[in-house]
mmCIF file with all atom_site columns, C-alpha atoms in Angstrom:
data_model
loop_
_atom_site.group_PDB
_atom_site.id
_atom_site.type_symbol
_atom_site.label_atom_id
_atom_site.label_alt_id
_atom_site.label_comp_id
_atom_site.label_asym_id
_atom_site.label_entity_id
_atom_site.label_seq_id
_atom_site.pdbx_PDB_ins_code
_atom_site.Cartn_x
_atom_site.Cartn_y
_atom_site.Cartn_z
_atom_site.occupancy
_atom_site.B_iso_or_equiv
_atom_site.pdbx_formal_charge
_atom_site.auth_seq_id
_atom_site.auth_comp_id
_atom_site.auth_asym_id
_atom_site.auth_atom_id
_atom_site.pdbx_PDB_model_num
ATOM 1   C CA . MET K 1 1   ? -0.078  -0.132 0.356   1.00 0.00 ? 1   MET K CA 1
ATOM 2   C CA . LYS K 1 2   ? 2.982   2.417  0.619   1.00 0.00 ? 2   LYS K CA 1
ATOM 3   C CA . MET K 1 3   ? 4.583   1.690  -2.507  1.00 0.00 ? 3   MET K CA 1
ATOM 4   C CA . SER K 1 4   ? 1.825   2.156  -4.339  1.00 0.00 ? 4   SER K CA 1
ATOM 5   C CA . ALA K 1 5   ? 0.882   5.420  -2.583  1.00 0.00 ? 5   ALA K CA 1
ATOM 6   C CA . LYS K 1 6   ? 4.772   6.446  -3.028  1.00 0.00 ? 6   LYS K CA 1
ATOM 7   C CA . GLY K 1 7   ? 4.510   5.083  -7.057  1.00 0.00 ? 7   GLY K CA 1
ATOM 8   C CA . SER K 1 8   ? 0.835   7.688  -7.207  1.00 0.00 ? 8   SER K CA 1
ATOM 9   C CA . PHE K 1 9   ? 3.010   10.437 -5.550  1.00 0.00 ? 9   PHE K CA 1
ATOM 10  C CA . GLY K 1 10  ? 6.166   10.181 -8.191  1.00 0.00 ? 10  GLY K CA 1
ATOM 11  C CA . ALA K 1 11  ? 4.370   9.981  -11.045 1.00 0.00 ? 11  ALA K CA 1
ATOM 12  C CA . LEU K 1 12  ? 2.582   13.201 -9.930  1.00 0.00 ? 12  LEU K CA 1
ATOM 13  C CA . LEU K 1 13  ? 5.069   14.849 -9.445  1.00 0.00 ? 13  LEU K CA 1
ATOM 14  C CA . LEU K 1 14  ? 6.819   13.641 -12.840 1.00 0.00 ? 14  LEU K CA 1
ATOM 15  C CA . THR K 1 15  ? 3.191   14.907 -14.413 1.00 0.00 ? 15  THR K CA 1
ATOM 16  C CA . ALA K 1 16  ? 3.662   18.491 -12.696 1.00 0.00 ? 16  ALA K CA 1
ATOM 17  C CA . ALA K 1 17  ? 7.577   18.431 -13.940 1.00 0.00 ? 17  ALA K CA 1
ATOM 18  C CA . MET K 1 18  ? 6.833   18.027 -17.375 1.00 0.00 ? 18  MET K CA 1
ATOM 19  C CA . SER K 1 19  ? 4.288   20.307 -17.108 1.00 0.00 ? 19  SER K CA 1
ATOM 20  C CA . VAL K 1 20  ? 6.395   23.180 -16.174 1.00 0.00 ? 20  VAL K CA 1
ATOM 21  C CA . ALA K 1 21  ? 9.108   22.426 -18.793 1.00 0.00 ? 21  ALA K CA 1
ATOM 22  C CA . ALA K 1 22  ? 6.358   22.190 -21.466 1.00 0.00 ? 22  ALA K CA 1
ATOM 23  C CA . PHE K 1 23  ? 6.358   25.713 -21.342 1.00 0.00 ? 23  PHE K CA 1
ATOM 24  C CA . PRO K 1 24  ? 6.554   28.637 -21.952 1.00 0.00 ? 24  PRO K CA 1
ATOM 25  C CA . VAL K 1 25  ? 5.207   28.051 -25.370 1.00 0.00 ? 25  VAL K CA 1
ATOM 26  C CA . ASP K 1 26  ? 4.281   31.454 -27.920 1.00 0.00 ? 26  ASP K CA 1
ATOM 27  C CA . VAL K 1 27  ? 1.220   32.050 -30.029 1.00 0.00 ? 27  VAL K CA 1
ATOM 28  C CA . THR K 1 28  ? 2.636   33.566 -32.638 1.00 0.00 ? 28  THR K CA 1
ATOM 29  C CA . SER K 1 29  ? -0.670  34.136 -34.881 1.00 0.00 ? 29  SER K CA 1
ATOM 30  C CA . ILE K 1 30  ? -4.103  34.439 -34.849 1.00 0.00 ? 30  ILE K CA 1
ATOM 31  C CA . ASP K 1 31  ? -6.376  33.754 -37.417 1.00 0.00 ? 31  ASP K CA 1
ATOM 32  C CA . GLY K 1 32  ? -10.487 33.477 -37.302 1.00 0.00 ? 32  GLY K CA 1
ATOM 33  C CA . LYS K 1 33  ? -13.061 33.465 -40.576 1.00 0.00 ? 33  LYS K CA 1
ATOM 34  C CA . PHE K 1 34  ? -16.780 33.132 -40.001 1.00 0.00 ? 34  PHE K CA 1
ATOM 35  C CA . LYS K 1 35  ? -18.161 29.824 -41.865 1.00 0.00 ? 35  LYS K CA 1
ATOM 36  C CA . ASN K 1 36  ? -21.525 28.183 -42.368 1.00 0.00 ? 36  ASN K CA 1
ATOM 37  C CA . THR K 1 37  ? -23.562 31.706 -42.255 1.00 0.00 ? 37  THR K CA 1
ATOM 38  C CA . LYS K 1 38  ? -27.463 31.102 -41.459 1.00 0.00 ? 38  LYS K CA 1
ATOM 39  C CA . ASP K 1 39  ? -29.928 33.608 -42.040 1.00 0.00 ? 39  ASP K CA 1
ATOM 40  C CA . GLU K 1 40  ? -33.971 32.745 -41.253 1.00 0.00 ? 40  GLU K CA 1
ATOM 41  C CA . ASN K 1 41  ? -34.538 31.701 -45.114 1.00 0.00 ? 41  ASN K CA 1
ATOM 42  C CA . GLY K 1 42  ? -30.982 29.367 -44.824 1.00 0.00 ? 42  GLY K CA 1
ATOM 43  C CA . ASN K 1 43  ? -28.720 31.853 -47.048 1.00 0.00 ? 43  ASN K CA 1
ATOM 44  C CA . THR K 1 44  ? -25.374 33.430 -46.304 1.00 0.00 ? 44  THR K CA 1
ATOM 45  C CA . VAL K 1 45  ? -24.845 36.673 -45.101 1.00 0.00 ? 45  VAL K CA 1
ATOM 46  C CA . SER K 1 46  ? -22.342 39.061 -46.606 1.00 0.00 ? 46  SER K CA 1
ATOM 47  C CA . GLY K 1 47  ? -18.879 38.801 -45.470 1.00 0.00 ? 47  GLY K CA 1
ATOM 48  C CA . GLU K 1 48  ? -18.885 34.588 -45.214 1.00 0.00 ? 48  GLU K CA 1
ATOM 49  C CA . GLY K 1 49  ? -14.959 33.702 -45.706 1.00 0.00 ? 49  GLY K CA 1
ATOM 50  C CA . SER K 1 50  ? -13.807 36.715 -43.375 1.00 0.00 ? 50  SER K CA 1
ATOM 51  C CA . SER K 1 51  ? -13.687 38.207 -40.051 1.00 0.00 ? 51  SER K CA 1
ATOM 52  C CA . LEU K 1 52  ? -16.714 40.373 -40.232 1.00 0.00 ? 52  LEU K CA 1
ATOM 53  C CA . ILE K 1 53  ? -20.308 39.013 -41.614 1.00 0.00 ? 53  ILE K CA 1
ATOM 54  C CA . SER K 1 54  ? -23.495 41.575 -41.664 1.00 0.00 ? 54  SER K CA 1
ATOM 55  C CA . TRP K 1 55  ? -26.634 42.307 -42.346 1.00 0.00 ? 55  TRP K CA 1
ATOM 56  C CA . GLY K 1 56  ? -30.025 44.003 -42.528 1.00 0.00 ? 56  GLY K CA 1
ATOM 57  C CA . ASN K 1 57  ? -30.471 46.709 -45.448 1.00 0.00 ? 57  ASN K CA 1
ATOM 58  C CA . ASN K 1 58  ? -27.508 48.841 -46.594 1.00 0.00 ? 58  ASN K CA 1
ATOM 59  C CA . ASN K 1 59  ? -29.094 51.907 -44.662 1.00 0.00 ? 59  ASN K CA 1
ATOM 60  C CA . SER K 1 60  ? -28.900 50.331 -40.727 1.00 0.00 ? 60  SER K CA 1
ATOM 61  C CA . GLN K 1 61  ? -26.363 46.599 -40.794 1.00 0.00 ? 61  GLN K CA 1
ATOM 62  C CA . SER K 1 62  ? -25.837 44.528 -37.904 1.00 0.00 ? 62  SER K CA 1
ATOM 63  C CA . SER K 1 63  ? -22.781 42.669 -37.514 1.00 0.00 ? 63  SER K CA 1
ATOM 64  C CA . TYR K 1 64  ? -19.894 39.818 -35.341 1.00 0.00 ? 64  TYR K CA 1
ATOM 65  C CA . GLU K 1 65  ? -16.066 40.764 -36.075 1.00 0.00 ? 65  GLU K CA 1
ATOM 66  C CA . PHE K 1 66  ? -13.390 38.272 -35.138 1.00 0.00 ? 66  PHE K CA 1
ATOM 67  C CA . ASN K 1 67  ? -10.397 40.608 -33.753 1.00 0.00 ? 67  ASN K CA 1
ATOM 68  C CA . GLY K 1 68  ? -7.144  38.129 -32.371 1.00 0.00 ? 68  GLY K CA 1
ATOM 69  C CA . ALA K 1 69  ? -5.632  39.021 -29.013 1.00 0.00 ? 69  ALA K CA 1
ATOM 70  C CA . SER K 1 70  ? -2.980  41.048 -29.521 1.00 0.00 ? 70  SER K CA 1
ATOM 71  C CA . PRO K 1 71  ? 0.196   42.202 -29.680 1.00 0.00 ? 71  PRO K CA 1
ATOM 72  C CA . LEU K 1 72  ? 1.731   39.083 -30.786 1.00 0.00 ? 72  LEU K CA 1
ATOM 73  C CA . PRO K 1 73  ? 3.445   36.551 -30.199 1.00 0.00 ? 73  PRO K CA 1
ATOM 74  C CA . ILE K 1 74  ? 1.646   35.976 -26.688 1.00 0.00 ? 74  ILE K CA 1
ATOM 75  C CA . GLN K 1 75  ? 3.164   33.728 -24.310 1.00 0.00 ? 75  GLN K CA 1
ATOM 76  C CA . VAL K 1 76  ? 1.093   30.942 -22.775 1.00 0.00 ? 76  VAL K CA 1
ATOM 77  C CA . THR K 1 77  ? 2.881   29.874 -19.450 1.00 0.00 ? 77  THR K CA 1
ATOM 78  C CA . ASN K 1 78  ? 1.188   27.059 -18.088 1.00 0.00 ? 78  ASN K CA 1
ATOM 79  C CA . THR K 1 79  ? -2.102  24.745 -19.026 1.00 0.00 ? 79  THR K CA 1
ATOM 80  C CA . THR K 1 80  ? -4.778  27.870 -17.976 1.00 0.00 ? 80  THR K CA 1
ATOM 81  C CA . GLU K 1 81  ? -6.529  29.351 -19.371 1.00 0.00 ? 81  GLU K CA 1
ATOM 82  C CA . PHE K 1 82  ? -5.642  32.440 -21.980 1.00 0.00 ? 82  PHE K CA 1
ATOM 83  C CA . ASN K 1 83  ? -7.850  35.398 -23.799 1.00 0.00 ? 83  ASN K CA 1
ATOM 84  C CA . LEU K 1 84  ? -7.278  34.538 -27.804 1.00 0.00 ? 84  LEU K CA 1
ATOM 85  C CA . GLY K 1 85  ? -9.612  37.555 -29.079 1.00 0.00 ? 85  GLY K CA 1
ATOM 86  C CA . THR K 1 86  ? -12.666 38.997 -29.071 1.00 0.00 ? 86  THR K CA 1
ATOM 87  C CA . LEU K 1 87  ? -15.475 38.531 -30.696 1.00 0.00 ? 87  LEU K CA 1
ATOM 88  C CA . THR K 1 88  ? -17.827 41.820 -31.351 1.00 0.00 ? 88  THR K CA 1
ATOM 89  C CA . HIS K 1 89  ? -21.501 42.071 -31.707 1.00 0.00 ? 89  HIS K CA 1
ATOM 90  C CA . THR K 1 90  ? -22.559 45.585 -33.322 1.00 0.00 ? 90  THR K CA 1
ATOM 91  C CA . ASN K 1 91  ? -26.837 45.623 -32.892 1.00 0.00 ? 91  ASN K CA 1
ATOM 92  C CA . ASN K 1 92  ? -28.921 47.835 -34.439 1.00 0.00 ? 92  ASN K CA 1
ATOM 93  C CA . GLN K 1 93  ? -32.404 48.081 -35.977 1.00 0.00 ? 93  GLN K CA 1
ATOM 94  C CA . VAL K 1 94  ? -32.475 45.801 -39.124 1.00 0.00 ? 94  VAL K CA 1
ATOM 95  C CA . THR K 1 95  ? -34.825 45.422 -41.539 1.00 0.00 ? 95  THR K CA 1
ATOM 96  C CA . GLY K 1 96  ? -35.155 41.958 -44.064 1.00 0.00 ? 96  GLY K CA 1
ATOM 97  C CA . PRO K 1 97  ? -33.683 38.327 -43.067 1.00 0.00 ? 97  PRO K CA 1
ATOM 98  C CA . THR K 1 98  ? -31.536 38.371 -39.730 1.00 0.00 ? 98  THR K CA 1
ATOM 99  C CA . LEU K 1 99  ? -28.954 36.535 -38.459 1.00 0.00 ? 99  LEU K CA 1
ATOM 100 C CA . THR K 1 100 ? -29.558 32.703 -37.258 1.00 0.00 ? 100 THR K CA 1
ATOM 101 C CA . SER K 1 101 ? -26.422 31.016 -36.865 1.00 0.00 ? 101 SER K CA 1
ATOM 102 C CA . THR K 1 102 ? -22.580 30.958 -37.418 1.00 0.00 ? 102 THR K CA 1
ATOM 103 C CA . ASP K 1 103 ? -19.250 29.168 -36.793 1.00 0.00 ? 103 ASP K CA 1
ATOM 104 C CA . LEU K 1 104 ? -16.090 30.823 -36.404 1.00 0.00 ? 104 LEU K CA 1
ATOM 105 C CA . ALA K 1 105 ? -13.111 28.625 -37.373 1.00 0.00 ? 105 ALA K CA 1
ATOM 106 C CA . ILE K 1 106 ? -9.430  29.326 -35.410 1.00 0.00 ? 106 ILE K CA 1
ATOM 107 C CA . THR K 1 107 ? -6.857  28.834 -36.612 1.00 0.00 ? 107 THR K CA 1
ATOM 108 C CA . LEU K 1 108 ? -3.262  29.648 -34.240 1.00 0.00 ? 108 LEU K CA 1
ATOM 109 C CA . GLY K 1 109 ? 0.451   29.544 -34.775 1.00 0.00 ? 109 GLY K CA 1
ATOM 110 C CA . PHE K 1 110 ? 2.683   28.438 -32.010 1.00 0.00 ? 110 PHE K CA 1
ATOM 111 C CA . SER K 1 111 ? 6.332   28.357 -31.320 1.00 0.00 ? 111 SER K CA 1
ATOM 112 C CA . GLY K 1 112 ? 8.579   27.036 -28.584 1.00 0.00 ? 112 GLY K CA 1
ATOM 113 C CA . PHE K 1 113 ? 11.682  25.176 -27.988 1.00 0.00 ? 113 PHE K CA 1
ATOM 114 C CA . GLY K 1 114 ? 13.201  25.757 -31.938 1.00 0.00 ? 114 GLY K CA 1
ATOM 115 C CA . ASP K 1 115 ? 9.824   24.564 -33.264 1.00 0.00 ? 115 ASP K CA 1
ATOM 116 C CA . THR K 1 116 ? 6.642   26.063 -35.254 1.00 0.00 ? 116 THR K CA 1
ATOM 117 C CA . GLY K 1 117 ? 3.011   24.155 -35.090 1.00 0.00 ? 117 GLY K CA 1
ATOM 118 C CA . THR K 1 118 ? -0.162  25.369 -35.843 1.00 0.00 ? 118 THR K CA 1
ATOM 119 C CA . GLN K 1 119 ? -3.589  23.956 -34.929 1.00 0.00 ? 119 GLN K CA 1
ATOM 120 C CA . GLY K 1 120 ? -7.406  24.581 -35.031 1.00 0.00 ? 120 GLY K CA 1
ATOM 121 C CA . GLY K 1 121 ? -10.797 24.755 -34.247 1.00 0.00 ? 121 GLY K CA 1
ATOM 122 C CA . MET K 1 122 ? -14.682 25.825 -34.694 1.00 0.00 ? 122 MET K CA 1
ATOM 123 C CA . PHE K 1 123 ? -16.759 27.725 -31.993 1.00 0.00 ? 123 PHE K CA 1
ATOM 124 C CA . GLU K 1 124 ? -20.681 27.880 -32.734 1.00 0.00 ? 124 GLU K CA 1
ATOM 125 C CA . PHE K 1 125 ? -22.993 30.359 -32.178 1.00 0.00 ? 125 PHE K CA 1
ATOM 126 C CA . SER K 1 126 ? -26.062 30.758 -32.408 1.00 0.00 ? 126 SER K CA 1
ATOM 127 C CA . HIS K 1 127 ? -27.906 34.633 -32.958 1.00 0.00 ? 127 HIS K CA 1
ATOM 128 C CA . THR K 1 128 ? -31.581 35.596 -31.378 1.00 0.00 ? 128 THR K CA 1
ATOM 129 C CA . GLU K 1 129 ? -32.526 38.580 -33.454 1.00 0.00 ? 129 GLU K CA 1
ATOM 130 C CA . THR K 1 130 ? -35.140 40.534 -31.271 1.00 0.00 ? 130 THR K CA 1
ATOM 131 C CA . PRO K 1 131 ? -37.939 42.957 -32.041 1.00 0.00 ? 131 PRO K CA 1
ATOM 132 C CA . ASP K 1 132 ? -36.831 46.149 -32.100 1.00 0.00 ? 132 ASP K CA 1
ATOM 133 C CA . ALA K 1 133 ? -40.256 46.877 -30.988 1.00 0.00 ? 133 ALA K CA 1
ATOM 134 C CA . GLY K 1 134 ? -40.500 45.009 -28.099 1.00 0.00 ? 134 GLY K CA 1
ATOM 135 C CA . THR K 1 135 ? -42.468 44.553 -24.995 1.00 0.00 ? 135 THR K CA 1
ATOM 136 C CA . ASN K 1 136 ? -41.279 44.320 -21.806 1.00 0.00 ? 136 ASN K CA 1
ATOM 137 C CA . TRP K 1 137 ? -43.207 43.680 -18.379 1.00 0.00 ? 137 TRP K CA 1
ATOM 138 C CA . GLU K 1 138 ? -43.186 44.557 -14.919 1.00 0.00 ? 138 GLU K CA 1
ATOM 139 C CA . CYS K 1 139 ? -44.553 41.441 -12.457 1.00 0.00 ? 139 CYS K CA 1
ATOM 140 C CA . VAL K 1 140 ? -45.059 40.563 -9.467  1.00 0.00 ? 140 VAL K CA 1
ATOM 141 C CA . PHE K 1 141 ? -44.760 37.478 -8.259  1.00 0.00 ? 141 PHE K CA 1
ATOM 142 C CA . TRP K 1 142 ? -45.692 36.847 -12.106 1.00 0.00 ? 142 TRP K CA 1
ATOM 143 C CA . ILE K 1 143 ? -49.449 37.085 -10.779 1.00 0.00 ? 143 ILE K CA 1
ATOM 144 C CA . PHE K 1 144 ? -49.880 40.853 -11.699 1.00 0.00 ? 144 PHE K CA 1
ATOM 145 C CA . CYS K 1 145 ? -47.805 41.822 -14.589 1.00 0.00 ? 145 CYS K CA 1
ATOM 146 C CA . TRP K 1 146 ? -47.999 46.019 -16.321 1.00 0.00 ? 146 TRP K CA 1
ATOM 147 C CA . ASP K 1 147 ? -46.250 46.993 -19.416 1.00 0.00 ? 147 ASP K CA 1
ATOM 148 C CA . LYS K 1 148 ? -43.392 48.664 -18.275 1.00 0.00 ? 148 LYS K CA 1
ATOM 149 C CA . LYS K 1 149 ? -42.141 49.859 -21.137 1.00 0.00 ? 149 LYS K CA 1
ATOM 150 C CA . ASN K 1 150 ? -42.034 49.530 -25.066 1.00 0.00 ? 150 ASN K CA 1
ATOM 151 C CA . GLY K 1 151 ? -38.955 49.493 -27.535 1.00 0.00 ? 151 GLY K CA 1
ATOM 152 C CA . PRO K 1 152 ? -35.926 47.628 -28.061 1.00 0.00 ? 152 PRO K CA 1
ATOM 153 C CA . VAL K 1 153 ? -35.325 44.038 -26.764 1.00 0.00 ? 153 VAL K CA 1
ATOM 154 C CA . ASP K 1 154 ? -31.591 42.335 -26.687 1.00 0.00 ? 154 ASP K CA 1
ATOM 155 C CA . ASP K 1 155 ? -30.333 40.766 -29.487 1.00 0.00 ? 155 ASP K CA 1
ATOM 156 C CA . ILE K 1 156 ? -29.327 37.497 -27.288 1.00 0.00 ? 156 ILE K CA 1
ATOM 157 C CA . VAL K 1 157 ? -25.709 35.619 -28.739 1.00 0.00 ? 157 VAL K CA 1
ATOM 158 C CA . ALA K 1 158 ? -25.165 32.151 -27.283 1.00 0.00 ? 158 ALA K CA 1
ATOM 159 C CA . GLN K 1 159 ? -22.219 29.587 -27.868 1.00 0.00 ? 159 GLN K CA 1
ATOM 160 C CA . THR K 1 160 ? -23.801 26.160 -29.107 1.00 0.00 ? 160 THR K CA 1
ATOM 161 C CA . GLY K 1 161 ? -20.336 24.295 -29.080 1.00 0.00 ? 161 GLY K CA 1
ATOM 162 C CA . ALA K 1 162 ? -16.605 24.293 -29.532 1.00 0.00 ? 162 ALA K CA 1
ATOM 163 C CA . SER K 1 163 ? -14.389 21.932 -31.440 1.00 0.00 ? 163 SER K CA 1
ATOM 164 C CA . VAL K 1 164 ? -10.625 21.365 -32.046 1.00 0.00 ? 164 VAL K CA 1
ATOM 165 C CA . THR K 1 165 ? -10.385 20.357 -35.805 1.00 0.00 ? 165 THR K CA 1
ATOM 166 C CA . SER K 1 166 ? -6.962  19.236 -36.517 1.00 0.00 ? 166 SER K CA 1
ATOM 167 C CA . SER K 1 167 ? -4.663  17.124 -34.659 1.00 0.00 ? 167 SER K CA 1
ATOM 168 C CA . SER K 1 168 ? -2.292  17.838 -32.266 1.00 0.00 ? 168 SER K CA 1
ATOM 169 C CA . PHE K 1 169 ? 1.209   19.667 -32.714 1.00 0.00 ? 169 PHE K CA 1
ATOM 170 C CA . ILE K 1 170 ? 4.771   19.023 -31.175 1.00 0.00 ? 170 ILE K CA 1
ATOM 171 C CA . LEU K 1 171 ? 7.246   21.639 -30.041 1.00 0.00 ? 171 LEU K CA 1
ATOM 172 C CA . GLY K 1 172 ? 10.454  20.436 -28.686 1.00 0.00 ? 172 GLY K CA 1
ATOM 173 C CA . GLY K 1 173 ? 10.249  17.053 -26.808 1.00 0.00 ? 173 GLY K CA 1
ATOM 174 C CA . PHE K 1 174 ? 6.560   17.927 -26.170 1.00 0.00 ? 174 PHE K CA 1
ATOM 175 C CA . GLU K 1 175 ? 2.863   17.073 -27.489 1.00 0.00 ? 175 GLU K CA 1
ATOM 176 C CA . TYR K 1 176 ? 0.622   19.963 -27.501 1.00 0.00 ? 176 TYR K CA 1
ATOM 177 C CA . THR K 1 177 ? -3.193  19.944 -27.510 1.00 0.00 ? 177 THR K CA 1
ATOM 178 C CA . LEU K 1 178 ? -5.588  23.264 -28.119 1.00 0.00 ? 178 LEU K CA 1
ATOM 179 C CA . GLU K 1 179 ? -8.710  22.975 -26.318 1.00 0.00 ? 179 GLU K CA 1
ATOM 180 C CA . LEU K 1 180 ? -11.229 25.612 -27.033 1.00 0.00 ? 180 LEU K CA 1
ATOM 181 C CA . LEU K 1 181 ? -13.304 27.120 -24.028 1.00 0.00 ? 181 LEU K CA 1
ATOM 182 C CA . GLY K 1 182 ? -15.026 30.119 -26.113 1.00 0.00 ? 182 GLY K CA 1
ATOM 183 C CA . LEU K 1 183 ? -17.378 32.700 -24.084 1.00 0.00 ? 183 LEU K CA 1
ATOM 184 C CA . THR K 1 184 ? -17.341 32.702 -20.199 1.00 0.00 ? 184 THR K CA 1
ATOM 185 C CA . THR K 1 185 ? -21.325 32.901 -20.679 1.00 0.00 ? 185 THR K CA 1
ATOM 186 C CA . ASP K 1 186 ? -23.886 33.482 -23.247 1.00 0.00 ? 186 ASP K CA 1
ATOM 187 C CA . GLY K 1 187 ? -24.532 37.454 -23.474 1.00 0.00 ? 187 GLY K CA 1
ATOM 188 C CA . SER K 1 188 ? -27.144 39.952 -25.029 1.00 0.00 ? 188 SER K CA 1
ATOM 189 C CA . THR K 1 189 ? -26.485 43.554 -26.971 1.00 0.00 ? 189 THR K CA 1
ATOM 190 C CA . ALA K 1 190 ? -28.783 46.145 -26.091 1.00 0.00 ? 190 ALA K CA 1
ATOM 191 C CA . GLU K 1 191 ? -30.167 48.188 -29.194 1.00 0.00 ? 191 GLU K CA 1
ATOM 192 C CA . ASN K 1 192 ? -28.214 50.376 -31.333 1.00 0.00 ? 192 ASN K CA 1
ATOM 193 C CA . THR K 1 193 ? -25.020 49.381 -29.451 1.00 0.00 ? 193 THR K CA 1
ATOM 194 C CA . THR K 1 194 ? -21.469 47.257 -29.786 1.00 0.00 ? 194 THR K CA 1
ATOM 195 C CA . ARG K 1 195 ? -20.375 45.012 -27.306 1.00 0.00 ? 195 ARG K CA 1
ATOM 196 C CA . SER K 1 196 ? -17.465 42.679 -26.909 1.00 0.00 ? 196 SER K CA 1
ATOM 197 C CA . TYR K 1 197 ? -16.773 39.190 -25.754 1.00 0.00 ? 197 TYR K CA 1
ATOM 198 C CA . ASP K 1 198 ? -13.688 37.681 -25.071 1.00 0.00 ? 198 ASP K CA 1
ATOM 199 C CA . LEU K 1 199 ? -12.795 34.259 -26.812 1.00 0.00 ? 199 LEU K CA 1
ATOM 200 C CA . TRP K 1 200 ? -10.782 31.804 -24.339 1.00 0.00 ? 200 TRP K CA 1
ATOM 201 C CA . ALA K 1 201 ? -8.819  28.912 -24.915 1.00 0.00 ? 201 ALA K CA 1
ATOM 202 C CA . LYS K 1 202 ? -5.867  26.541 -23.189 1.00 0.00 ? 202 LYS K CA 1
ATOM 203 C CA . LEU K 1 203 ? -3.297  24.507 -24.129 1.00 0.00 ? 203 LEU K CA 1
ATOM 204 C CA . ASN K 1 204 ? -2.611  20.774 -22.723 1.00 0.00 ? 204 ASN K CA 1
ATOM 205 C CA . ALA K 1 205 ? 0.938   19.457 -22.689 1.00 0.00 ? 205 ALA K CA 1
ATOM 206 C CA . SER K 1 206 ? 2.491   15.727 -22.362 1.00 0.00 ? 206 SER K CA 1
ATOM 207 C CA . ALA K 1 207 ? 5.687   14.346 -22.656 1.00 0.00 ? 207 ALA K CA 1
ATOM 208 C CA . VAL K 1 208 ? 6.628   12.965 -26.486 1.00 0.00 ? 208 VAL K CA 1
ATOM 209 C CA . PRO K 1 209 ? 7.148   9.051  -25.620 1.00 0.00 ? 209 PRO K CA 1
ATOM 210 C CA . VAL K 1 210 ? 10.540  7.976  -25.890 1.00 0.00 ? 210 VAL K CA 1
ATOM 211 C CA . PRO K 1 211 ? 10.853  4.411  -27.440 1.00 0.00 ? 211 PRO K CA 1
ATOM 212 C CA . GLU K 1 212 ? 12.127  1.781  -24.798 1.00 0.00 ? 212 GLU K CA 1
ATOM 213 C CA . PRO K 1 213 ? 15.659  0.394  -24.909 1.00 0.00 ? 213 PRO K CA 1
ATOM 214 C CA . GLY K 1 214 ? 14.199  -2.938 -26.590 1.00 0.00 ? 214 GLY K CA 1
ATOM 215 C CA . THR K 1 215 ? 12.445  -1.393 -29.054 1.00 0.00 ? 215 THR K CA 1
ATOM 216 C CA . LEU K 1 216 ? 15.146  0.977  -30.774 1.00 0.00 ? 216 LEU K CA 1
ATOM 217 C CA . ALA K 1 217 ? 17.097  -2.290 -30.596 1.00 0.00 ? 217 ALA K CA 1
ATOM 218 C CA . LEU K 1 218 ? 14.843  -4.100 -32.806 1.00 0.00 ? 218 LEU K CA 1
ATOM 219 C CA . LEU K 1 219 ? 14.521  -1.061 -34.979 1.00 0.00 ? 219 LEU K CA 1
ATOM 220 C CA . GLY K 1 220 ? 18.036  -1.009 -35.335 1.00 0.00 ? 220 GLY K CA 1
ATOM 221 C CA . LEU K 1 221 ? 18.473  -4.139 -36.628 1.00 0.00 ? 221 LEU K CA 1
ATOM 222 C CA . GLY K 1 222 ? 15.430  -4.336 -38.864 1.00 0.00 ? 222 GLY K CA 1
ATOM 223 C CA . LEU K 1 223 ? 17.315  -1.383 -40.423 1.00 0.00 ? 223 LEU K CA 1
ATOM 224 C CA . ALA K 1 224 ? 20.351  -3.283 -40.611 1.00 0.00 ? 224 ALA K CA 1
ATOM 225 C CA . GLY K 1 225 ? 18.853  -5.844 -42.079 1.00 0.00 ? 225 GLY K CA 1
ATOM 226 C CA . LEU K 1 226 ? 16.994  -3.413 -45.018 1.00 0.00 ? 226 LEU K CA 1
ATOM 227 C CA . ALA K 1 227 ? 20.713  -2.411 -46.077 1.00 0.00 ? 227 ALA K CA 1
ATOM 228 C CA . MET K 1 228 ? 22.216  -5.747 -46.150 1.00 0.00 ? 228 MET K CA 1
ATOM 229 C CA . ALA K 1 229 ? 19.531  -6.787 -48.472 1.00 0.00 ? 229 ALA K CA 1
ATOM 230 C CA . ARG K 1 230 ? 19.940  -3.611 -50.817 1.00 0.00 ? 230 ARG K CA 1
ATOM 231 C CA . ARG K 1 231 ? 23.428  -4.559 -50.745 1.00 0.00 ? 231 ARG K CA 1
ATOM 232 C CA . ARG K 1 232 ? 22.628  -8.000 -51.735 1.00 0.00 ? 232 ARG K CA 1
ATOM 233 C CA . LYS K 1 233 ? 20.688  -6.773 -54.651 1.00 0.00 ? 233 LYS K CA 1
ATOM 234 C CA . ALA K 1 234 ? 23.408  -4.256 -55.855 1.00 0.00 ? 234 ALA K CA 1
#
């Protein structure tokens, strides 16, 4: 039992030591593009494939814009969350089909220990365009209610998913995976205002497994045999 406890404690120390040794890592580039945009009619909105999308008539439009965190590089010193950029929502009174959902494709570049790597992912958002002349109610215990104010209602921004779309990458002797966290909470933007929402991510790291001596010996014998076979053919 004591040996097992010592072994577990030693493994924890080793894991912690490797985690510390795997950092710092620099984020060298951040790119974000809106994809799979969809309005009420099932069509894409203006700006599909760019960092800025908009909808509504030409005189008054609402929009989403992604801006990567700056200045670069951003130094990531451990596995805690870091800010990768902001999602800015401009909410104006619009006419015509409005946005219902969009994805935000993110690609990050990393460098560390003399190596470079990239990894990408996808945020999924739903958008609720509320009435520009809605009714707000004042209630007591939701029994007695009266119309307090007629006017615009805040639009709702909600994250419905986040996933990594590319494989892990290796810097030095460590393997890294990007974990997309996104919004800390769903948000709302008042009419005729602009609001920015921070997007978050984290890096997980583990040591690249080193082949055991027996594996290396077998690999060496295999390479030697291959070389001899080639000499005989020659």
